[in-house]
Coordinates of C-alpha atoms in Angstrom, one line a residue:
X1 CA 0.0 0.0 0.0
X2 CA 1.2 3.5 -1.0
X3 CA 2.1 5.8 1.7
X4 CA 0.0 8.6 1.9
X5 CA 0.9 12.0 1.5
X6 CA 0.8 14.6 4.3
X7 CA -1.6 17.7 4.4
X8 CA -0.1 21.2 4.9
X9 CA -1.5 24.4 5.7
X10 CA 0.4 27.2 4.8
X11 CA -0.4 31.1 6.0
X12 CA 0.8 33.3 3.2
X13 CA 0.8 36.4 5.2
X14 CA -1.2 40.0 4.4
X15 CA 0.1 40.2 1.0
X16 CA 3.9 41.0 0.3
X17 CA 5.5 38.1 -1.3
X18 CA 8.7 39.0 0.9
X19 CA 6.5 38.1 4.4
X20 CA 5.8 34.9 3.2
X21 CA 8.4 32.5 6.0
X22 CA 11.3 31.3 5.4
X23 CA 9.8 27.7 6.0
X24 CA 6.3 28.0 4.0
X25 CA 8.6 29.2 0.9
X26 CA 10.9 25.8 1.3
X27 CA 7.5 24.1 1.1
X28 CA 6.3 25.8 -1.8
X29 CA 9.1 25.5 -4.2
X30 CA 8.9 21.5 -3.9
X31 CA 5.0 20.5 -3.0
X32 CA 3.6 18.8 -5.8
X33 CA 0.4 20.1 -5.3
X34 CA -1.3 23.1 -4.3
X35 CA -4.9 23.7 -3.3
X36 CA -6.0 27.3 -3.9
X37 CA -9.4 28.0 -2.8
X38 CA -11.1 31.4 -4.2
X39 CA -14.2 33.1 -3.8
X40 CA -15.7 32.9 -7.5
X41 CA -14.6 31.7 -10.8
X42 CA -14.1 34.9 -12.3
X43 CA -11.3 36.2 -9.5
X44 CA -7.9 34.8 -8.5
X45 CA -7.2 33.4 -5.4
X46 CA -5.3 36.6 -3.2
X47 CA -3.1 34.2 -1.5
X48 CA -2.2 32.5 -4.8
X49 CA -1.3 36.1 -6.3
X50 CA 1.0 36.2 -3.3
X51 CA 2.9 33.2 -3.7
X52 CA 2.6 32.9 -7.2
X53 CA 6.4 34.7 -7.6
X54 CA 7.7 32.0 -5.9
X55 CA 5.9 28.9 -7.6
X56 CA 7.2 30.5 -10.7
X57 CA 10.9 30.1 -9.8
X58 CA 10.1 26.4 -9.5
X59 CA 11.7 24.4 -12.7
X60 CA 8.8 22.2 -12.9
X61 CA 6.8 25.0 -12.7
X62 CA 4.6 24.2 -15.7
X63 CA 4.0 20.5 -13.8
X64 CA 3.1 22.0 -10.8
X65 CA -0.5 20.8 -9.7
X66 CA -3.0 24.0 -8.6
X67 CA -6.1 22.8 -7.7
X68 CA -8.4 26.0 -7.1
X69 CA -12.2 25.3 -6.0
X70 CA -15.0 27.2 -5.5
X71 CA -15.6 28.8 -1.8
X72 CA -18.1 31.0 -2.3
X73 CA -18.4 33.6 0.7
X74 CA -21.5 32.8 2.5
X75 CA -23.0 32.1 5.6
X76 CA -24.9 29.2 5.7
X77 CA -23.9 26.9 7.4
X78 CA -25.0 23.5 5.5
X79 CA -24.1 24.7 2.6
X80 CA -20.7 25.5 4.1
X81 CA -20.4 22.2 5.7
X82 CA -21.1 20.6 2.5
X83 CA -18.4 22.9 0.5
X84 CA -15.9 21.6 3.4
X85 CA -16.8 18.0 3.0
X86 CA -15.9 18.3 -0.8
X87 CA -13.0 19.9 -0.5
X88 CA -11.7 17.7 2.3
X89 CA -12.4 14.6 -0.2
X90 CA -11.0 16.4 -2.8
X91 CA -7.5 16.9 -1.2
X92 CA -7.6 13.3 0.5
X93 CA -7.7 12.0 -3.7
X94 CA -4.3 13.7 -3.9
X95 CA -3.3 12.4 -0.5
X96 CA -4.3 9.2 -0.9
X97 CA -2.0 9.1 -4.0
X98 CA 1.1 10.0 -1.9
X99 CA 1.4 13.7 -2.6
X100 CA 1.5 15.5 -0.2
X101 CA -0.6 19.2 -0.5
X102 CA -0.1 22.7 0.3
X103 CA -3.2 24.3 1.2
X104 CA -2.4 28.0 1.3
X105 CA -4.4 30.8 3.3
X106 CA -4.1 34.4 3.9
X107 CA -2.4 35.9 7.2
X108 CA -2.0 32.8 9.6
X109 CA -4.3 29.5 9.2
X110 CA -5.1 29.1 13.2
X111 CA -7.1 32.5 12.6
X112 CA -10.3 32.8 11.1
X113 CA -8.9 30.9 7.7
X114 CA -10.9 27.9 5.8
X115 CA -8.3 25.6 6.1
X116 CA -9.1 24.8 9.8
X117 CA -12.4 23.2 8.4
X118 CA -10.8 21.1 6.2
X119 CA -7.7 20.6 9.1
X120 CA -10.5 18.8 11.2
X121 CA -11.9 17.0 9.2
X122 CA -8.4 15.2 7.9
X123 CA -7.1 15.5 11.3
X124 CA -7.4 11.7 12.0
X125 CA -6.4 10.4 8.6
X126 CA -3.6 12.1 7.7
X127 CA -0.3 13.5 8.7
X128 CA -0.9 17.4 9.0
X129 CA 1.7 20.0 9.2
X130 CA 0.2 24.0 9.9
X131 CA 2.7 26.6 9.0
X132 CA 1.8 30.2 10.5
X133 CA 2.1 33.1 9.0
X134 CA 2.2 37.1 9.6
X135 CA -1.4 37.8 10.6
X136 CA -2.7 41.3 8.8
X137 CA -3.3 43.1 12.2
X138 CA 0.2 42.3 13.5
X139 CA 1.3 43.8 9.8
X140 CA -1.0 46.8 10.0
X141 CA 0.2 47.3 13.4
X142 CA 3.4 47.9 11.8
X143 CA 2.3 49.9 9.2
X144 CA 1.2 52.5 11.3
X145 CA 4.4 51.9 12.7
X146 CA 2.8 51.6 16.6
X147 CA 2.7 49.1 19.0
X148 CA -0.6 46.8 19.5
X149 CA -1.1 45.7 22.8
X150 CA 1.2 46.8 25.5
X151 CA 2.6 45.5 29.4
X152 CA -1.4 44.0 30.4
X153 CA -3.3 45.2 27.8
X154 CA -6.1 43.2 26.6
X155 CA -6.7 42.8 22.9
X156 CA -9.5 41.3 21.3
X157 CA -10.1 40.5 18.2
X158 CA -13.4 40.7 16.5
X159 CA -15.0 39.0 13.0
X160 CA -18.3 40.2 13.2
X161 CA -20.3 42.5 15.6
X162 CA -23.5 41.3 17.3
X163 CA -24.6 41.9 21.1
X164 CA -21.4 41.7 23.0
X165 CA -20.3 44.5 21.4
X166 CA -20.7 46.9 24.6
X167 CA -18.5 44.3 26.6
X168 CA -16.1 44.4 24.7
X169 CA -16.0 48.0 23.9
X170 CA -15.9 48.3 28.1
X171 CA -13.0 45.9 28.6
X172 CA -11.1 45.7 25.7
X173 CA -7.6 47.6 25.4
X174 CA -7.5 47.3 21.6
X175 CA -9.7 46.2 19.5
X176 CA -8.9 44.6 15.6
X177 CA -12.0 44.3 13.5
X178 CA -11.2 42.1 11.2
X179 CA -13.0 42.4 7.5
X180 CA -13.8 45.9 8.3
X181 CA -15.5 45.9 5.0
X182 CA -18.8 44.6 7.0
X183 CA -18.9 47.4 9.3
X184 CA -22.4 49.7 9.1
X185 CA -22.4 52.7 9.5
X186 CA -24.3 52.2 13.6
X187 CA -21.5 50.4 14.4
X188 CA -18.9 52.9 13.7
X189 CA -21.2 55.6 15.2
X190 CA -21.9 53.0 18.5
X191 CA -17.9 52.7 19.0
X192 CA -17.1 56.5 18.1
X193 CA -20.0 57.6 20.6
X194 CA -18.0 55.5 23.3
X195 CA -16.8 58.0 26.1
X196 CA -13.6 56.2 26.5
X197 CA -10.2 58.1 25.0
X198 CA -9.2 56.2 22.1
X199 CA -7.6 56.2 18.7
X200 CA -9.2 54.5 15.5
X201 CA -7.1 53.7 12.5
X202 CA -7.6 51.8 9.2
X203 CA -5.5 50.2 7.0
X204 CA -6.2 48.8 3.9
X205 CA -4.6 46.4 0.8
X206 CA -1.9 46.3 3.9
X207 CA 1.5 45.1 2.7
X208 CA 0.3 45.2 -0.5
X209 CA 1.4 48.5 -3.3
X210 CA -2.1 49.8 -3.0
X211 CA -1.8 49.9 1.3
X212 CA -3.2 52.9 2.6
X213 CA -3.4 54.1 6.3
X214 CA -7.1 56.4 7.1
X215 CA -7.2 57.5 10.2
X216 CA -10.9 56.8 11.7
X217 CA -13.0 54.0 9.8
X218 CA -12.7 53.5 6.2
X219 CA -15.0 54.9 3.9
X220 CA -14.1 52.9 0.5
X221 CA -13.7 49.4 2.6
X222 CA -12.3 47.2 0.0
X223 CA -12.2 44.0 1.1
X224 CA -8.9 43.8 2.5
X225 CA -9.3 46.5 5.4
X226 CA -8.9 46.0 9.0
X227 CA -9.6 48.6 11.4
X228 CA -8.1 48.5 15.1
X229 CA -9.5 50.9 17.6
X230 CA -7.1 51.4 21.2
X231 CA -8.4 52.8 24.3
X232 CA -6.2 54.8 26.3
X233 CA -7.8 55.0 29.8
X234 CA -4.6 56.2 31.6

């Protein structure tokens, strides 16, 4: 019986080629396959884009496998357990051949990424290596050239706003709204109107030739923006 090949999950980064690790680059330039998800037929995967330069210095280059499927973004849940069940058979094919597969994300794959879907559900069947990578608020941290979360201070990390908003708006130090893109306009009003001292920046396309830093909320909110708010109490 073949030996199977092992699953690993790569984080690209926020979207320089040059912040992609040391390590995740090794992988890339001698995986024989590499599993791309995107959002729609009609556009590129973002983390492919970002790795893409160094798939291209590969000498098999033009035998490289890129497998890119369909993950449309939406929210129900059955029909996102049943795009994570194909996918998860999909790879295992490849696996089950003895290649081993690179499934690539953006920023880091622990947070918020598809790939820990997929992850659990091959957990017990394959061998599974996760490579982390440079999360965007860590790199838009940097960008404004200012420190996160300092000595005690609490930072909380946010996809989506619903009713605990106010506790975490009372006991939060910083806060990172991540895809930023979603925010309404009450929400930005809710955590402008809080009383607390604070400082709101945005950053979008971070990393990327397009970044750009806005002070306050975004107003454009492409897709890649993430908005981190810190109190400053003292």
């Amino acid at each position: 019986m073949a030996k199977k090949g092992k699953l690993i999950g790569i984080g690209v980064g926020p979207g320089d080629t040059e912040l992609v690790t040391l390590k995740a680059a090794k992988v890339l330039k001698s995986v024989p396959v590499v599993f791309s998800p995107k959002s729609s037929k009609e556009k590129e995967s973002i983390a492919l884009s970002i790795v893409r330069p160094i798939l291209e210095e590969r000498k098999d280059y033009k035998r490289l496998m890129i497998v890119e499927p369909i993950f449309p973004m939406i929210e129900n849940k059955k029909e996102l357990e049943k795009i994570w069940t194909s996918a998860s058979e999909l790879i295992s094919q490849y696996l089950n051949t003895g290649r081993d597969v690179a499934f690539i994300t953006l920023g880091d794959p622990s947070i918020f990424s598809t790939y820990s879907y997929v992850q659990k559900k091959l957990i017990d069947k394959y061998e599974i290596e996760t490579i982390p990578g440079i999360t965007s608020f860590t790199a838009c941290a940097a960008a404004k050239n200012k420190a996160l979360v300092e000595q005690n201070d609490i930072l909380t990390i946010v996809p989506k706003i619903d009713d605990r908003l106010e506790e975490i708006l009372d006991y939060s130090d910083s806060i990172v709204l991540m895809k930023a893109s979603r925010n309404t306009s009450r929400l930005e009003s809710t955590i402008e109107d809080k009383k607390r001292p604070k400082e709101i920046y945005s950053v979008q396309n971070c990393t990327r030739e397009n970044e750009k830093i806005i002070e306050g909320f975004s107003n454009e909110k492409p897709y890649l923006t993430t908005t981190i708010i810190q109190f400053s109490d003292d």
